[in-house]
Tab-separated table of C-alpha atoms and ligand atoms in Angstrom:
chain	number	residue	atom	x	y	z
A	1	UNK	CA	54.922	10.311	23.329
A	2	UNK	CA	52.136	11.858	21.157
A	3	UNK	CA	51.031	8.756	19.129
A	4	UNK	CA	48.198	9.106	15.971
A	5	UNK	CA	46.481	6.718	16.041
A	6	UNK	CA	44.805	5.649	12.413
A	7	UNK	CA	41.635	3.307	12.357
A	8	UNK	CA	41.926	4.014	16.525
A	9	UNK	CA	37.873	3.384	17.234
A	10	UNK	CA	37.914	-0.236	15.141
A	11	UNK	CA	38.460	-3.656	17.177
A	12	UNK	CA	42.313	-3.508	17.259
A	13	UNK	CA	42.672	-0.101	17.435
A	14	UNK	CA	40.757	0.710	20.214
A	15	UNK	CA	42.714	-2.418	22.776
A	16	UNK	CA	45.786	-1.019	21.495
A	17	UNK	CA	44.608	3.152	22.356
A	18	UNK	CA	43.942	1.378	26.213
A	19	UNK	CA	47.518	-0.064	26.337
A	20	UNK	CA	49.340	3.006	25.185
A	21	UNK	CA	47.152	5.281	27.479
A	22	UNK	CA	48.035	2.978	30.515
A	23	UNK	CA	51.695	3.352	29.549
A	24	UNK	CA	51.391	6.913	29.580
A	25	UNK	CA	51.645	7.811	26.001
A	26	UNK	CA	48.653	10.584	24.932
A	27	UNK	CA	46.710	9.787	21.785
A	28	UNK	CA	44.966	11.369	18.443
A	29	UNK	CA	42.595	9.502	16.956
A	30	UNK	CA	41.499	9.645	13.506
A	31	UNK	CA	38.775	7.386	11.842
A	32	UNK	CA	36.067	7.739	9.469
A	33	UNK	CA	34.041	5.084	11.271
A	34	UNK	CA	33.621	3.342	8.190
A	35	UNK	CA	33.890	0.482	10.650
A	36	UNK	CA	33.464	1.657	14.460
A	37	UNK	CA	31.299	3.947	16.264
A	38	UNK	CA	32.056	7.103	18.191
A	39	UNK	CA	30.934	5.787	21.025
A	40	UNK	CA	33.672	3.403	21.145
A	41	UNK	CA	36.140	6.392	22.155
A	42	UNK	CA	33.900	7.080	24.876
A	43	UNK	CA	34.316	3.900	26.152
A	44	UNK	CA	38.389	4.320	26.067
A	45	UNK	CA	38.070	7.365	27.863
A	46	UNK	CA	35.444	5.263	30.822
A	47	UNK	CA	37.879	2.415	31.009
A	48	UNK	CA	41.310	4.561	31.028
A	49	UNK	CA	39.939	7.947	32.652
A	50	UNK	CA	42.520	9.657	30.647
A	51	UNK	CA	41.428	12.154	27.682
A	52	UNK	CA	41.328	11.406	23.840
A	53	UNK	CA	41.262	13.805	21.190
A	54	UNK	CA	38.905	12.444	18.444
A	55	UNK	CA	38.912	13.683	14.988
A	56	UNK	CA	36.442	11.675	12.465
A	57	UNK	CA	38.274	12.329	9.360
A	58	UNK	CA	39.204	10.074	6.475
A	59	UNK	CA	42.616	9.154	6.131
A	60	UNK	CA	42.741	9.467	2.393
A	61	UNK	CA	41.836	12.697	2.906
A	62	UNK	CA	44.928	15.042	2.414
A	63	UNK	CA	43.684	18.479	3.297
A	64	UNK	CA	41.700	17.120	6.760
A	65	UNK	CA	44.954	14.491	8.073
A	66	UNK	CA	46.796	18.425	7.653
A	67	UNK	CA	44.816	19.686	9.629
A	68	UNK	CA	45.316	16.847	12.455
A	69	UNK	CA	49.241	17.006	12.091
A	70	UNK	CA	49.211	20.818	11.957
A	71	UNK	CA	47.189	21.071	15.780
A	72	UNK	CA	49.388	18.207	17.414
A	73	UNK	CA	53.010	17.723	17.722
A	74	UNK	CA	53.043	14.164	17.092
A	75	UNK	CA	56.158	11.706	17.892
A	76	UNK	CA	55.077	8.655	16.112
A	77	UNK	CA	51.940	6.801	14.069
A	78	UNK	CA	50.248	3.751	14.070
A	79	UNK	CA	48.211	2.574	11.463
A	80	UNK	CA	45.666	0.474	11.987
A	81	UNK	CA	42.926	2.740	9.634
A	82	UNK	CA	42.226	0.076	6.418
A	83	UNK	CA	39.165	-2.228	5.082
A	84	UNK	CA	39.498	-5.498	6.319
A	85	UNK	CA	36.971	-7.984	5.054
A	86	UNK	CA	38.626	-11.130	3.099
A	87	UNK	CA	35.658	-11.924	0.956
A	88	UNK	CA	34.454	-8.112	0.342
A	89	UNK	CA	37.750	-7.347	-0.581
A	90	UNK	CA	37.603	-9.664	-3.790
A	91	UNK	CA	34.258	-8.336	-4.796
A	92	UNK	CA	35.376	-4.490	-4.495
A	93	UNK	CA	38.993	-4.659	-5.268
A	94	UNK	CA	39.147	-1.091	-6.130
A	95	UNK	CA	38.071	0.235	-2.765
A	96	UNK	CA	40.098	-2.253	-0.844
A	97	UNK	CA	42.949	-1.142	-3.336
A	98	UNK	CA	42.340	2.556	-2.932
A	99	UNK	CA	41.757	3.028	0.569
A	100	UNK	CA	44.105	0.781	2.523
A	101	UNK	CA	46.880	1.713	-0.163
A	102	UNK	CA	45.887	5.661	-0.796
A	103	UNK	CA	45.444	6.258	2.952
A	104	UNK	CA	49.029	5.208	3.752
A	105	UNK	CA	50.414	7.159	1.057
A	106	UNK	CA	48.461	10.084	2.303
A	107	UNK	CA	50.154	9.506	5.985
A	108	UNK	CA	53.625	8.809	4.718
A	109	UNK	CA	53.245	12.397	3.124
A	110	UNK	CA	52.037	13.973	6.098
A	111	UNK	CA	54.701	11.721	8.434
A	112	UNK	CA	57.350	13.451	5.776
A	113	UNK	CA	55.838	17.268	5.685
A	114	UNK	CA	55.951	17.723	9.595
A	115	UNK	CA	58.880	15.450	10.401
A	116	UNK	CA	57.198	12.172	11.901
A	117	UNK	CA	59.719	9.542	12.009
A	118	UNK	CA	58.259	6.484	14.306
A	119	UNK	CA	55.516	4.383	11.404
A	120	UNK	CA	53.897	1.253	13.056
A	121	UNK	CA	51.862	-0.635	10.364
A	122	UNK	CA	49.376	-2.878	11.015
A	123	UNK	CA	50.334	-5.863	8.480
A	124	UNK	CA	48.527	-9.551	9.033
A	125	UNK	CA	49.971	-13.099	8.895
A	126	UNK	CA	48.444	-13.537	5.528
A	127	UNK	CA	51.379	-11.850	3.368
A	128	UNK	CA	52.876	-15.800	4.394
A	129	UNK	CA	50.770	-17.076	1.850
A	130	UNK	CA	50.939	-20.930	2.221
A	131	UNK	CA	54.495	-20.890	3.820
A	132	UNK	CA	55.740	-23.921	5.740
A	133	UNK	CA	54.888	-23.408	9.560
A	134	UNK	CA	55.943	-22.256	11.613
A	135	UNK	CA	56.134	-18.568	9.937
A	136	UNK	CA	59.421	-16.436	10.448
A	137	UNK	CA	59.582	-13.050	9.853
A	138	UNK	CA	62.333	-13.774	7.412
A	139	UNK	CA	60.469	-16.149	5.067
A	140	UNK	CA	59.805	-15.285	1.172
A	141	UNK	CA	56.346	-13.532	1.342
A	142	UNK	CA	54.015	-15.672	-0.898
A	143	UNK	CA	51.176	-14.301	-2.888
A	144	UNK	CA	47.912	-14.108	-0.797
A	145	UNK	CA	44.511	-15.109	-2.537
A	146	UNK	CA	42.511	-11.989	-2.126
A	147	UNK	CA	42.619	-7.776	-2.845
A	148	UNK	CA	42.823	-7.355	1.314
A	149	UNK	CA	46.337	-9.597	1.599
A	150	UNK	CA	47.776	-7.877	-1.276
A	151	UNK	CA	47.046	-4.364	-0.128
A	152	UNK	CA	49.033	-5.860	3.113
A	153	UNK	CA	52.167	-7.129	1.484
A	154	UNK	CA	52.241	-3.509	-1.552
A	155	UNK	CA	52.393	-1.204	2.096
A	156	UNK	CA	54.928	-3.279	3.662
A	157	UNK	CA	56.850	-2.739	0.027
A	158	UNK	CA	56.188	0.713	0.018
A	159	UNK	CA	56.684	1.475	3.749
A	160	UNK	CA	60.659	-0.304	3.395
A	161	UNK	CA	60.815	1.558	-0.033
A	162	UNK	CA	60.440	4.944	2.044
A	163	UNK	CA	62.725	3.521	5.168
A	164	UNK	CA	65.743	2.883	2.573
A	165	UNK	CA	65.882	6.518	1.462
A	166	UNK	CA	64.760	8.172	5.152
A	167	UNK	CA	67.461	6.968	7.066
A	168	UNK	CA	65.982	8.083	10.006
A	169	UNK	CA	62.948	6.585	9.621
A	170	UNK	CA	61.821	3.807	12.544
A	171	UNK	CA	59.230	1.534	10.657
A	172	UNK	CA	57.466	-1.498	12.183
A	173	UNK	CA	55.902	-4.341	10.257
A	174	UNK	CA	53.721	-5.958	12.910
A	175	UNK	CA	52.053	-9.217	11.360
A	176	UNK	CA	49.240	-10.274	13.398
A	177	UNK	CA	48.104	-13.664	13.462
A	178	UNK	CA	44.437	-14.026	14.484
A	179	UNK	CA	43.185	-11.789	16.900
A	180	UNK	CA	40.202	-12.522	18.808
A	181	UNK	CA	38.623	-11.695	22.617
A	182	UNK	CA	38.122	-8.117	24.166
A	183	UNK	CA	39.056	-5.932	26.677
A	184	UNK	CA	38.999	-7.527	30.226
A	185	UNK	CA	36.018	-4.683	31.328
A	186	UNK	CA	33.363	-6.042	28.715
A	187	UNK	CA	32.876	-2.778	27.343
A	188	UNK	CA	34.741	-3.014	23.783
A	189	UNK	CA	35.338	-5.913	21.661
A	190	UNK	CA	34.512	-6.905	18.154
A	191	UNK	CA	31.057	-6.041	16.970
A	192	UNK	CA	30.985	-6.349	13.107
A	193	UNK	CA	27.852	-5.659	11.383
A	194	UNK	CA	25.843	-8.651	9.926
A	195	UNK	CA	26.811	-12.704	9.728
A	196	UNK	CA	30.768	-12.723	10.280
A	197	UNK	CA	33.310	-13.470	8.383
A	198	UNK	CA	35.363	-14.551	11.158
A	199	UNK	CA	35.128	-17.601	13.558
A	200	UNK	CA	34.971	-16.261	17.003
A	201	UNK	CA	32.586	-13.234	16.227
A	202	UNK	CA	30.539	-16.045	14.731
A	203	UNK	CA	30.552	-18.787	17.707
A	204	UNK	CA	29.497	-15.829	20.077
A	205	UNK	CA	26.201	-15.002	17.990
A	206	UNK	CA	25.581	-18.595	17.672
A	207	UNK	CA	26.146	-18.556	21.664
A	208	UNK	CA	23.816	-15.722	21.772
A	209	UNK	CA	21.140	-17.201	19.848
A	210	UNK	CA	21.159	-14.493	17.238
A	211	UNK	CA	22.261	-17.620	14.894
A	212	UNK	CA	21.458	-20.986	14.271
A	213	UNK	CA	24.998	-22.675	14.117
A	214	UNK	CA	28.169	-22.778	13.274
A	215	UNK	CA	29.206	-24.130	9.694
A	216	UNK	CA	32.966	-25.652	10.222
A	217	UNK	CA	34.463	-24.664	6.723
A	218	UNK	CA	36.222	-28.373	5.403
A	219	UNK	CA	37.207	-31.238	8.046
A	220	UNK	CA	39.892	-32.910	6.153
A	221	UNK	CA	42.434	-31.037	6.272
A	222	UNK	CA	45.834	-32.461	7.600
A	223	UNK	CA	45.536	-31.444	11.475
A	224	UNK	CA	45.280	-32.706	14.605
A	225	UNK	CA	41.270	-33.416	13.755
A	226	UNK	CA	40.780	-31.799	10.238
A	227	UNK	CA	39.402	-28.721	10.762
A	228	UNK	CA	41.614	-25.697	9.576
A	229	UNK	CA	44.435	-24.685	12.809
A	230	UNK	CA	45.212	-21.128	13.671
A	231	UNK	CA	47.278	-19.038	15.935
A	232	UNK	CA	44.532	-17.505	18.245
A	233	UNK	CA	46.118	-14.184	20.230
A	234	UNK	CA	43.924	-12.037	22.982
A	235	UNK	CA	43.717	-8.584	21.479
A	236	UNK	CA	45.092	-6.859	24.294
A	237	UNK	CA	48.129	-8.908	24.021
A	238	UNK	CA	48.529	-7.606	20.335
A	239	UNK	CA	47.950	-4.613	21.793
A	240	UNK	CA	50.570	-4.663	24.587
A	241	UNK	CA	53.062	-5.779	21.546
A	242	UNK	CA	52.212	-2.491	20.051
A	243	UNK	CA	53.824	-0.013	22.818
A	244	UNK	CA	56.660	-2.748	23.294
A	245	UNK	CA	57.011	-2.316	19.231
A	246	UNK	CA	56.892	1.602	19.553
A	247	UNK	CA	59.034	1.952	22.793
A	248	UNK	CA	61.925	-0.307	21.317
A	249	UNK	CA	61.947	1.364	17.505
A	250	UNK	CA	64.806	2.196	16.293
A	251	UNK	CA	65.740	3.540	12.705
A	252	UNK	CA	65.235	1.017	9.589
A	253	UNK	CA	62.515	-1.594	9.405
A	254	UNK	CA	61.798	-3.741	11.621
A	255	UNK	CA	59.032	-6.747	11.367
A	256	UNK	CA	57.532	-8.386	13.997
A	257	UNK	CA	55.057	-11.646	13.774
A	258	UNK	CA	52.478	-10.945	16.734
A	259	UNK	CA	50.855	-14.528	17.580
A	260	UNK	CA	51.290	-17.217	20.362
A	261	UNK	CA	53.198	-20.004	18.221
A	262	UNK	CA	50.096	-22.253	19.388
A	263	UNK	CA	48.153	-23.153	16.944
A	264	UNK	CA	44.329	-23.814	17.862
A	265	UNK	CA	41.602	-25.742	15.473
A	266	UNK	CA	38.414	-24.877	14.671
A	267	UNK	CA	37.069	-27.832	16.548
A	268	UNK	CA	39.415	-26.899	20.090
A	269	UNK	CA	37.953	-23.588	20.172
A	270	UNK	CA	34.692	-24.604	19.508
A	271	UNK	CA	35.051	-27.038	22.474
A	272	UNK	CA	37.416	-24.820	24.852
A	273	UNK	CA	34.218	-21.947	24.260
A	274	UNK	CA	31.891	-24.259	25.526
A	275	UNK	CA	33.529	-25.308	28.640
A	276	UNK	CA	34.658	-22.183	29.533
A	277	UNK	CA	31.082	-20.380	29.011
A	278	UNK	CA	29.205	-23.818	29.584
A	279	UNK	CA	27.355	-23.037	26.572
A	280	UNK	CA	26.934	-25.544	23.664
A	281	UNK	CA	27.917	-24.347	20.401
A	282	UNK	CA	25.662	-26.344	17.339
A	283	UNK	CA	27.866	-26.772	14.503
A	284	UNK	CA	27.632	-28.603	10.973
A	285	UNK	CA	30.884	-29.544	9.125
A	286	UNK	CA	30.823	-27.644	5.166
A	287	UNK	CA	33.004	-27.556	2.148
A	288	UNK	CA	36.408	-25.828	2.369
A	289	UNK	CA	36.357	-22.119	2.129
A	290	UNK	CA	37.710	-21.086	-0.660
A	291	UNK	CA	41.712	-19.740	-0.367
A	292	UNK	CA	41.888	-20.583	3.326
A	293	UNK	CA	44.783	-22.599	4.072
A	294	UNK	CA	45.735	-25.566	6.678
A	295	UNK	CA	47.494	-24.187	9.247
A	296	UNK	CA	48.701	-21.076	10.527
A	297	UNK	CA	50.750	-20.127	13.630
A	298	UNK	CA	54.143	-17.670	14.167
A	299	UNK	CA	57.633	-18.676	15.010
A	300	UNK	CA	56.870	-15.668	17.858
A	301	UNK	CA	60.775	-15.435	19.129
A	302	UNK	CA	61.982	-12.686	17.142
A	303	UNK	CA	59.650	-10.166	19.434
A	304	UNK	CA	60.379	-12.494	22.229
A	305	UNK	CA	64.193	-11.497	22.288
A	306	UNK	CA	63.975	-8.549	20.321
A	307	UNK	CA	60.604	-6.094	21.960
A	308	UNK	CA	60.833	-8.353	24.896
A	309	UNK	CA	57.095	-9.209	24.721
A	310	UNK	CA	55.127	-12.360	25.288
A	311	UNK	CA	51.269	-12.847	24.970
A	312	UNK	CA	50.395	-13.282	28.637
A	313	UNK	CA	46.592	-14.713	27.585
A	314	UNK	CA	45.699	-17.946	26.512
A	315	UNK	CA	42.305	-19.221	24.665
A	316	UNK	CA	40.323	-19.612	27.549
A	317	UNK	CA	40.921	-15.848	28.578
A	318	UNK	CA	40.101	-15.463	24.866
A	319	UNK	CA	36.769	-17.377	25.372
A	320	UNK	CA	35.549	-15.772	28.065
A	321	UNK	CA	36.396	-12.254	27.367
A	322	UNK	CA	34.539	-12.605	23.634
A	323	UNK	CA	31.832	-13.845	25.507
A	324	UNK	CA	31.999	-11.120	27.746
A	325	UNK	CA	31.500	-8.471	25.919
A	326	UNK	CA	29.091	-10.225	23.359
A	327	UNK	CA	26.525	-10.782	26.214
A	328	UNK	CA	27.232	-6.757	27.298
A	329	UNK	CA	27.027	-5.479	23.955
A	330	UNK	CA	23.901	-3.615	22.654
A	331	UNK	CA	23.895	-2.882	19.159
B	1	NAD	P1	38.412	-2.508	12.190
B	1	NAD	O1	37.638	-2.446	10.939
B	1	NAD	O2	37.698	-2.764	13.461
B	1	NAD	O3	39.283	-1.163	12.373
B	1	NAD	C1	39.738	-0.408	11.291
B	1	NAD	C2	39.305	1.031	11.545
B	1	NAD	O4	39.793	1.850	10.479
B	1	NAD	C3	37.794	1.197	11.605
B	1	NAD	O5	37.456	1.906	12.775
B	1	NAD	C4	37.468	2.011	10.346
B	1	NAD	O6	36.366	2.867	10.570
B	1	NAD	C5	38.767	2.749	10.104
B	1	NAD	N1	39.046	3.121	8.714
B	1	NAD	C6	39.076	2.345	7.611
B	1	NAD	N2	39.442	3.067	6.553
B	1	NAD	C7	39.666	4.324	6.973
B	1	NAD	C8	40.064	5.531	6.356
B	1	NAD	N3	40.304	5.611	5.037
B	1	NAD	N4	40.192	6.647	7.118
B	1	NAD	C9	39.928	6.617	8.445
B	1	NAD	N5	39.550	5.512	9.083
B	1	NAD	C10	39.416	4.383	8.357
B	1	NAD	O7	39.576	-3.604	11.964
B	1	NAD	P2	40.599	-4.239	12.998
B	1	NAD	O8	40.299	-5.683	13.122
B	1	NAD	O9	40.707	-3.398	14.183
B	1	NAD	O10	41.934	-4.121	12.133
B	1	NAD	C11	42.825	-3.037	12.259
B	1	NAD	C12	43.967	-3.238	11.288
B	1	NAD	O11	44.584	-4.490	11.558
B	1	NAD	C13	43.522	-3.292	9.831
B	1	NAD	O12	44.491	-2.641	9.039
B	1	NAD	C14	43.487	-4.772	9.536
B	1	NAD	O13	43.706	-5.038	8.185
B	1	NAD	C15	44.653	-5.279	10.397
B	1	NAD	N6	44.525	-6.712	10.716
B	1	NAD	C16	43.402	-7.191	11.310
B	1	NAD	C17	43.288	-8.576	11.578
B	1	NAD	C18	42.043	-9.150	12.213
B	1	NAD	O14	41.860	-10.370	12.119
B	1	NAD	N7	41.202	-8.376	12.884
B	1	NAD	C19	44.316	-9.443	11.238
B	1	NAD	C20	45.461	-8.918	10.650
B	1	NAD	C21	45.547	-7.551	10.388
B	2	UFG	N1	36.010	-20.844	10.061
B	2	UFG	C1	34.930	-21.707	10.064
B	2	UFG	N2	33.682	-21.168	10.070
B	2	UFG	C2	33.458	-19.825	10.067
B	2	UFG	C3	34.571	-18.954	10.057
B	2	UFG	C4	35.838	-19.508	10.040
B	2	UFG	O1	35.096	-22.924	10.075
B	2	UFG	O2	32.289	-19.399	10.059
B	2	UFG	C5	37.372	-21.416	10.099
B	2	UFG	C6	38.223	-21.063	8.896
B	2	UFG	O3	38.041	-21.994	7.864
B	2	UFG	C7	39.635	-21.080	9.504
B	2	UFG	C8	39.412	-20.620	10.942
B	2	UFG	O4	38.032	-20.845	11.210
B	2	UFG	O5	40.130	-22.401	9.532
B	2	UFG	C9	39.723	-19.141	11.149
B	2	UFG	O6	39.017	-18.368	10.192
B	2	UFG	P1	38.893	-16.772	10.316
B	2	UFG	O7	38.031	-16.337	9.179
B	2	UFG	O8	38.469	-16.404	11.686
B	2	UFG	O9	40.391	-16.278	10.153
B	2	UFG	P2	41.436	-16.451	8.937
B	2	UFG	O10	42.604	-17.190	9.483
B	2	UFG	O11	40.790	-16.978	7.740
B	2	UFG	O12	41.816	-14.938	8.625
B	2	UFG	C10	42.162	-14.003	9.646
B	2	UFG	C11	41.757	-12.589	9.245
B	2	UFG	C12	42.598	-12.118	8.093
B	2	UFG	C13	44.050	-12.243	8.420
B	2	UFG	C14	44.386	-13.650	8.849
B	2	UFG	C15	45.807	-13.682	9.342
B	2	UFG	O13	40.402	-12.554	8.857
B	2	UFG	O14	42.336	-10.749	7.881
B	2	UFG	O15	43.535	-14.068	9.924
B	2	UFG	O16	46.198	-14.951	9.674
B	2	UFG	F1	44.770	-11.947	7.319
């Protein structure tokens, strides 16, 4: 198949561009690297040696996402293009609003004008709220405590609003829990710009030196040792569950949690890092952060029986291949 690819050059995006290359589908990319670098599709095109057309548009924009649907005959989309940032999203709620929600209004419309049936969505385990766990795909979405989870849970809403009245519409919801490592080669991974938000981008530049330690956000929270648990999946097994997503679509909506049902806590990963990279990881224990909850991991057997996919990567592979590509990286 012909598969756009939204957001393609960011972290998720570009594992997931690999996977469907290597299963023989041929990709468009559009981004606005708002996020991601050129050079990132570069490195698809090294690792796969298959070709990529690249166009560096915004998604919002109407007249240029046209243009990209008018040159290609494209079978199916998937979505990853949308700000991502917990914390920035409650300080600019109108960007977060506008572009993640605008931009995949502007694709629906396009999807509709040329006939594009097949819609995979990038959602994220946060539309749970503070569920019971194990989360099922069938629980009562709870209200999340930022901008970014909201956007999340209004597309899902809009995207089954559209399914209902285009029949023929194949729409997956994929919820990802929390994705972390990087392609097996070293050469892409996650690379975000400044102190991270997010705990394994932070324990590799503590690894690397390029800060001081890690500050473990609250250790009394009921788990296994206090510190917050989460449900840790290799990126390149979210990817894989994309093409099994997109090869077993069929028409209405469809929503798939993408995790490991293992739940990892701050503390484990700290300590599975460090033996795996025999690299000690200085770390102070800190207040709670605010609106993160206890514990978070996926009842994973709907995909199990239903994509027939499994995440074939545990936290050690996770471990090493952040490390990986943290010590390759230049930039
Ligand atoms: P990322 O920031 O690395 O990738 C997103 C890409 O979209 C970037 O390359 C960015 O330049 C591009 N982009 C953003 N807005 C755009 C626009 N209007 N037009 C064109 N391009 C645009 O993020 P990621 O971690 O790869 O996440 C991909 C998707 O998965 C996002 O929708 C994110 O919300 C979702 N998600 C991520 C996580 C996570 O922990 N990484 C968890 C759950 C869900
Ligand atoms: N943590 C720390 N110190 C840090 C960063 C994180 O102790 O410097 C802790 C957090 O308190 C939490 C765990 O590490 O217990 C994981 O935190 P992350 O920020 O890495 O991930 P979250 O689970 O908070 O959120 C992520 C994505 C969201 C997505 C969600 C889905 O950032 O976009 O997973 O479950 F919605």
């Amino acid at each position: 198949m012909n598969i756009l690819v939204t957001g393609g050059a960011g972290y998720i995006g570009s594992h997931t561009c690999i996977a469907l290359l290597e299963a023989g589908h041929k990709i468009i990319v559009a981004d606005n690297l708002c996020n991601s670098k050129a050079e990132t599709v570069d490195k698809i095109k090294q690792i796969t040696n298959k070709e990529v057309t690249f166009y560096q548009i915004d998604v919002t924009d109407e007249k240029a996402l046209d243009y990209v649907f008018s040159n290609h005959s494209i079978d199916g989309v998937i979505h990853f293009a949308g700000l991502k940032s917990v914390g920035e999203s409650v300080e600019k709620p109108l960007e977060y609003y506008y572009n993640n929600l605008v931009a995949t209004m502007v694709l629906c419309k396009a999807c509709r004008n040329y006939g594009v049936k097949k819609f995979v969505f990038s959602s994220s385990a946060t539309v749970y709220g503070d569920n019971r766990v194990p989360f099922e795909e069938a629980m009562k979405l709870l209200p999340t405590t930022n901008p970014y989870g909201e956007t999340k849970t209004m597309i899902e809403r809009i995207l089954t609003d559209i399914a209902k009245v285009s029949q023929d519409w194949s729409v997956a919801l994929l919820r990802y829990f929390n994705p972390v490592g990087a392609h097996e080669s070293g050469l892409i991974g996650e690379a975000p710009n400044g102190v991270p938000n997010n705990l394994m981008p932070y324990i590799t530049k503590v690894a690397k030196g390029e800060l001081e330690k890690l500050y473990i956000f609250g250790d009394d929270y009921p788990t296994v040792d206090g510190t917050g648990v989460r449900d840790y999946i290799h990126v390149m097994d979210i990817a894989e569950g994309h093409v099994a997503a997109l090869d077993k679509l069929t028409s209405g909506v469809h929503i798939y949690n993408l995790g490991t049902g293992e739940g990892t806590s701050v503390l484990q990963l700290v300590k599975t890092f460090e033996e795996v990279n025999n690299i000690e990881i200085p770390y102070e224990i800190v207040e709670r952060r605010t609106g993160d909850i206890a514990i978070c991991y996926a009842d994973t057997s709907k995909a199990k029986k239903e994509l027939g996919w499994t995440t074939k990567r545990g936290i050690v592979e996770m471990c090493r291949d952040s490390w990986a590509f943290k010590t390759n990286y230049k930039g």
